[in-house]
PDB file of C-alpha atoms in Angstrom:
ATOM      1  CA  MET A   1       0.000   0.000   0.000  1.00  0.00           C
ATOM      2  CA  GLY A   2       2.177   2.821  -1.268  1.00  0.00           C
ATOM      3  CA  ASP A   3      -0.545   5.250  -2.309  1.00  0.00           C
ATOM      4  CA  ASP A   4      -0.676   8.769  -0.856  1.00  0.00           C
ATOM      5  CA  THR A   5      -3.810   8.792   1.289  1.00  0.00           C
ATOM      6  CA  SER A   6      -3.235  12.208   2.882  1.00  0.00           C
ATOM      7  CA  GLY A   7      -5.711  13.999   0.587  1.00  0.00           C
ATOM      8  CA  PHE A   8      -8.483  11.434   0.983  1.00  0.00           C
ATOM      9  CA  ASP A   9     -11.679  12.684   2.628  1.00  0.00           C
ATOM     10  CA  CYS A  10     -14.938  10.773   2.327  1.00  0.00           C
ATOM     11  CA  GLY A  11     -16.876  13.061   4.660  1.00  0.00           C
ATOM     12  CA  VAL A  12     -17.005  10.496   7.483  1.00  0.00           C
ATOM     13  CA  PRO A  13     -14.067  11.170   9.834  1.00  0.00           C
ATOM     14  CA  SER A  14     -13.831   7.601  11.151  1.00  0.00           C
ATOM     15  CA  LEU A  15     -13.508   6.194   7.605  1.00  0.00           C
ATOM     16  CA  THR A  16     -11.097   8.902   6.451  1.00  0.00           C
ATOM     17  CA  ASN A  17      -8.902   8.523   9.543  1.00  0.00           C
ATOM     18  CA  TRP A  18      -8.899   4.731   9.337  1.00  0.00           C
ATOM     19  CA  LEU A  19      -7.418   4.841   5.844  1.00  0.00           C
ATOM     20  CA  GLN A  20      -4.832   7.467   6.759  1.00  0.00           C
ATOM     21  CA  ILE A  21      -3.802   6.024  10.140  1.00  0.00           C
ATOM     22  CA  ARG A  22      -4.799   2.367  10.598  1.00  0.00           C
ATOM     23  CA  ALA A  23      -4.766   0.768   7.146  1.00  0.00           C
ATOM     24  CA  ILE A  24      -0.995   0.398   6.868  1.00  0.00           C
ATOM     25  CA  ARG A  25      -0.677  -0.946  10.426  1.00  0.00           C
ATOM     26  CA  ASN A  26      -3.477  -3.452   9.879  1.00  0.00           C
ATOM     27  CA  GLU A  27      -1.902  -4.533   6.601  1.00  0.00           C
ATOM     28  CA  ALA A  28       1.522  -4.998   8.216  1.00  0.00           C
ATOM     29  CA  GLY A  29       0.048  -6.912  11.129  1.00  0.00           C
ATOM     30  CA  GLY A  30      -2.046  -9.176   8.916  1.00  0.00           C
ATOM     31  CA  ALA A  31      -5.344  -7.999  10.423  1.00  0.00           C
ATOM     32  CA  SER A  32      -6.888  -6.926   7.117  1.00  0.00           C
ATOM     33  CA  ARG A  33      -6.128  -6.206   3.483  1.00  0.00           C
ATOM     34  CA  THR A  34      -6.920  -2.796   2.029  1.00  0.00           C
ATOM     35  CA  PHE A  35      -7.735  -2.313  -1.646  1.00  0.00           C
ATOM     36  CA  ILE A  36      -7.442   1.194  -3.074  1.00  0.00           C
ATOM     37  CA  SER A  37      -8.922   2.689  -6.238  1.00  0.00           C
ATOM     38  CA  CYS A  38      -7.064   5.664  -7.698  1.00  0.00           C
ATOM     39  CA  ASP A  39      -8.324   8.145 -10.274  1.00  0.00           C
ATOM     40  CA  ALA A  40      -6.717   7.267 -13.615  1.00  0.00           C
ATOM     41  CA  ASP A  41      -6.060  10.896 -14.559  1.00  0.00           C
ATOM     42  CA  SER A  42      -4.844  12.465 -11.317  1.00  0.00           C
ATOM     43  CA  GLY A  43      -3.642   9.406  -9.408  1.00  0.00           C
ATOM     44  CA  VAL A  44      -5.442  10.532  -6.242  1.00  0.00           C
ATOM     45  CA  VAL A  45      -7.057   7.940  -4.000  1.00  0.00           C
ATOM     46  CA  ALA A  46     -10.733   7.873  -4.993  1.00  0.00           C
ATOM     47  CA  GLY A  47     -11.938   5.084  -2.728  1.00  0.00           C
ATOM     48  CA  TYR A  48     -11.020   2.010  -0.766  1.00  0.00           C
ATOM     49  CA  TYR A  49     -12.290  -1.028   1.073  1.00  0.00           C
ATOM     50  CA  CYS A  50     -10.739  -3.587   3.360  1.00  0.00           C
ATOM     51  CA  LEU A  51     -11.421  -7.270   3.934  1.00  0.00           C
ATOM     52  CA  ALA A  52     -10.683  -9.501   6.900  1.00  0.00           C
ATOM     53  CA  ALA A  53     -11.468 -13.007   8.051  1.00  0.00           C
ATOM     54  CA  SER A  54     -13.921 -12.843  10.922  1.00  0.00           C
ATOM     55  CA  SER A  55     -16.615 -14.771  12.743  1.00  0.00           C
ATOM     56  CA  LEU A  56     -20.063 -14.355  14.234  1.00  0.00           C
ATOM     57  CA  ARG A  57     -21.337 -16.019  17.357  1.00  0.00           C
ATOM     58  CA  SER A  58     -24.315 -18.243  16.612  1.00  0.00           C
ATOM     59  CA  ASP A  59     -26.545 -16.189  18.895  1.00  0.00           C
ATOM     60  CA  GLU A  60     -25.792 -13.075  16.778  1.00  0.00           C
ATOM     61  CA  ALA A  61     -26.797 -14.687  13.475  1.00  0.00           C
ATOM     62  CA  VAL A  62     -30.112 -15.303  11.747  1.00  0.00           C
ATOM     63  CA  GLY A  63     -31.255 -18.841  11.021  1.00  0.00           C
ATOM     64  CA  GLY A  64     -30.096 -18.843   7.402  1.00  0.00           C
ATOM     65  CA  VAL A  65     -26.571 -17.907   8.444  1.00  0.00           C
ATOM     66  CA  ARG A  66     -26.532 -20.126  11.538  1.00  0.00           C
ATOM     67  CA  ARG A  67     -28.029 -23.307  10.051  1.00  0.00           C
ATOM     68  CA  ASN A  68     -25.588 -26.265  10.071  1.00  0.00           C
ATOM     69  CA  MET A  69     -22.652 -24.014  10.963  1.00  0.00           C
ATOM     70  CA  PRO A  70     -20.058 -24.283  13.723  1.00  0.00           C
ATOM     71  CA  ASP A  71     -19.985 -21.748  16.540  1.00  0.00           C
ATOM     72  CA  PRO A  72     -18.473 -19.262  15.841  1.00  0.00           C
ATOM     73  CA  ILE A  73     -19.565 -19.001  12.211  1.00  0.00           C
ATOM     74  CA  PRO A  74     -16.778 -18.138   9.735  1.00  0.00           C
ATOM     75  CA  VAL A  75     -17.438 -14.986   7.688  1.00  0.00           C
ATOM     76  CA  ILE A  76     -15.562 -12.496   5.528  1.00  0.00           C
ATOM     77  CA  LEU A  77     -15.802  -8.950   6.890  1.00  0.00           C
ATOM     78  CA  ILE A  78     -15.900  -5.856   4.706  1.00  0.00           C
ATOM     79  CA  GLY A  79     -14.267  -3.801   7.431  1.00  0.00           C
ATOM     80  CA  ARG A  80     -14.454  -0.439   5.685  1.00  0.00           C
ATOM     81  CA  LEU A  81     -15.656   0.897   2.337  1.00  0.00           C
ATOM     82  CA  ALA A  82     -15.492   4.593   1.456  1.00  0.00           C
ATOM     83  CA  VAL A  83     -15.353   6.938  -1.527  1.00  0.00           C
ATOM     84  CA  ASP A  84     -13.630  10.327  -1.505  1.00  0.00           C
ATOM     85  CA  SER A  85     -16.184  13.165  -1.581  1.00  0.00           C
ATOM     86  CA  ARG A  86     -14.860  14.335  -4.964  1.00  0.00           C
ATOM     87  CA  PHE A  87     -15.977  11.015  -6.473  1.00  0.00           C
ATOM     88  CA  HIS A  88     -19.410  10.642  -4.877  1.00  0.00           C
ATOM     89  CA  GLY A  89     -22.268   9.887  -7.256  1.00  0.00           C
ATOM     90  CA  VAL A  90     -20.296   8.265 -10.071  1.00  0.00           C
ATOM     91  CA  GLY A  91     -20.858   4.617  -9.116  1.00  0.00           C
ATOM     92  CA  LEU A  92     -17.478   4.041  -7.513  1.00  0.00           C
ATOM     93  CA  GLY A  93     -19.027   2.739  -4.285  1.00  0.00           C
ATOM     94  CA  ALA A  94     -20.932   0.063  -6.210  1.00  0.00           C
ATOM     95  CA  SER A  95     -17.775  -0.860  -8.135  1.00  0.00           C
ATOM     96  CA  LEU A  96     -15.780  -1.163  -4.921  1.00  0.00           C
ATOM     97  CA  LEU A  97     -18.533  -3.287  -3.370  1.00  0.00           C
ATOM     98  CA  GLN A  98     -18.602  -5.515  -6.455  1.00  0.00           C
ATOM     99  CA  ASP A  99     -14.853  -6.059  -6.180  1.00  0.00           C
ATOM    100  CA  ALA A 100     -15.067  -6.657  -2.418  1.00  0.00           C
ATOM    101  CA  VAL A 101     -17.835  -9.246  -2.771  1.00  0.00           C
ATOM    102  CA  LEU A 102     -15.992 -10.946  -5.630  1.00  0.00           C
ATOM    103  CA  LYS A 103     -12.799 -11.179  -3.561  1.00  0.00           C
ATOM    104  CA  ALA A 104     -14.810 -12.425  -0.563  1.00  0.00           C
ATOM    105  CA  VAL A 105     -16.344 -15.188  -2.697  1.00  0.00           C
ATOM    106  CA  GLU A 106     -12.876 -16.161  -3.948  1.00  0.00           C
ATOM    107  CA  ALA A 107     -11.564 -16.224  -0.368  1.00  0.00           C
ATOM    108  CA  SER A 108     -14.522 -18.313   0.807  1.00  0.00           C
ATOM    109  CA  ARG A 109     -13.658 -20.944  -1.793  1.00  0.00           C
ATOM    110  CA  LEU A 110     -10.187 -21.224  -0.251  1.00  0.00           C
ATOM    111  CA  ILE A 111     -10.892 -20.920   3.469  1.00  0.00           C
ATOM    112  CA  GLY A 112     -14.644 -21.377   3.874  1.00  0.00           C
ATOM    113  CA  ALA A 113     -16.985 -18.592   4.944  1.00  0.00           C
ATOM    114  CA  ARG A 114     -20.752 -18.667   5.335  1.00  0.00           C
ATOM    115  CA  ALA A 115     -21.393 -15.000   4.605  1.00  0.00           C
ATOM    116  CA  VAL A 116     -19.992 -11.602   3.775  1.00  0.00           C
ATOM    117  CA  VAL A 117     -20.649  -9.257   6.712  1.00  0.00           C
ATOM    118  CA  VAL A 118     -20.469  -5.480   7.028  1.00  0.00           C
ATOM    119  CA  TYR A 119     -21.111  -3.081   9.907  1.00  0.00           C
ATOM    120  CA  ALA A 120     -22.633   0.012   8.288  1.00  0.00           C
ATOM    121  CA  VAL A 121     -21.443   3.365   9.646  1.00  0.00           C
ATOM    122  CA  ASP A 122     -24.860   5.059   9.320  1.00  0.00           C
ATOM    123  CA  ASP A 123     -28.385   4.703   7.911  1.00  0.00           C
ATOM    124  CA  SER A 124     -27.269   5.844   4.468  1.00  0.00           C
ATOM    125  CA  ALA A 125     -24.711   3.026   4.370  1.00  0.00           C
ATOM    126  CA  VAL A 126     -27.384   0.540   5.515  1.00  0.00           C
ATOM    127  CA  ALA A 127     -29.557   1.609   2.561  1.00  0.00           C
ATOM    128  CA  PHE A 128     -26.576   1.288   0.191  1.00  0.00           C
ATOM    129  CA  TYR A 129     -25.830  -2.307   1.209  1.00  0.00           C
ATOM    130  CA  ARG A 130     -29.519  -3.290   1.237  1.00  0.00           C
ATOM    131  CA  ARG A 131     -29.818  -2.077  -2.351  1.00  0.00           C
ATOM    132  CA  PHE A 132     -27.348  -4.791  -3.324  1.00  0.00           C
ATOM    133  CA  GLY A 133     -28.966  -7.702  -1.518  1.00  0.00           C
ATOM    134  CA  PHE A 134     -27.463  -7.457   1.953  1.00  0.00           C
ATOM    135  CA  ALA A 135     -29.929  -8.228   4.759  1.00  0.00           C
ATOM    136  CA  ILE A 136     -29.966  -6.836   8.283  1.00  0.00           C
ATOM    137  CA  MET A 137     -29.068  -9.054  11.226  1.00  0.00           C
ATOM    138  CA  PRO A 138     -32.039  -8.790  13.611  1.00  0.00           C
ATOM    139  CA  LYS A 139     -29.916  -8.147  16.701  1.00  0.00           C
ATOM    140  CA  SER A 140     -28.053  -5.208  15.148  1.00  0.00           C
ATOM    141  CA  ALA A 141     -29.610  -2.772  12.672  1.00  0.00           C
ATOM    142  CA  ARG A 142     -26.155  -1.812  11.394  1.00  0.00           C
ATOM    143  CA  CYS A 143     -24.843  -5.360  10.861  1.00  0.00           C
ATOM    144  CA  LEU A 144     -25.697  -6.666   7.410  1.00  0.00           C
ATOM    145  CA  TYR A 145     -24.889  -9.929   5.700  1.00  0.00           C
ATOM    146  CA  LEU A 146     -24.936 -11.614   2.327  1.00  0.00           C
ATOM    147  CA  LEU A 147     -24.682 -15.400   2.164  1.00  0.00           C
ATOM    148  CA  THR A 148     -21.710 -16.420   0.048  1.00  0.00           C
ATOM    149  CA  ALA A 149     -24.090 -18.723  -1.830  1.00  0.00           C
ATOM    150  CA  ASP A 150     -26.039 -15.600  -2.900  1.00  0.00           C
ATOM    151  CA  ALA A 151     -23.000 -13.408  -3.488  1.00  0.00           C
ATOM    152  CA  GLU A 152     -22.442 -14.440  -7.113  1.00  0.00           C
ATOM    153  CA  ALA A 153     -25.886 -13.056  -8.028  1.00  0.00           C
ATOM    154  CA  THR A 154     -25.038  -9.813  -6.254  1.00  0.00           C
ATOM    155  CA  VAL A 155     -21.793  -9.524  -8.217  1.00  0.00           C
ATOM    156  CA  ARG A 156     -23.756  -9.970 -11.458  1.00  0.00           C
ATOM    157  CA  GLU A 157     -26.287  -7.314 -10.339  1.00  0.00           C
ATOM    158  CA  LEU A 158     -23.518  -4.886  -9.442  1.00  0.00           C
ATOM    159  CA  ALA A 159     -21.981  -5.487 -12.868  1.00  0.00           C
ATOM    160  CA  GLY A 160     -25.262  -4.406 -14.431  1.00  0.00           C
ATOM    161  CA  GLY A 161     -26.471  -7.702 -15.736  1.00  0.00           C
TER     162      GLY A 161
END
């Protein structure tokens, strides 16, 4: 991760600061992998997301996630996903989500994961993920999931067909 993140600002301080302060440390420590999208013309960081292996306790999960799974349930976490304010409204968030879900599906084929999980930062983010097939975990209105078995359809939808 050698990109200059100092000019990145998505409008949500916790997401901006995470990229600028924590991403490199998490990468070095093996806690997560961060994927960055840069503007082709200017080279500035336009958006990013990170993925990590994670788990859910059975009592946190809905029946469809919990069914026939060990406790804890293996999942792939989209730890962060953000787009710089200068690039809002051009579909970059959907493209980043498509790539994140695709990579999560690939990872689940190698290590096994029941679902892709995300903790949305606010109600707007909840609506964004719901638009692409993520469902809300009943015990947490900001925790959403997509079964890996359903993720391929979501990737096709995000690709526009």
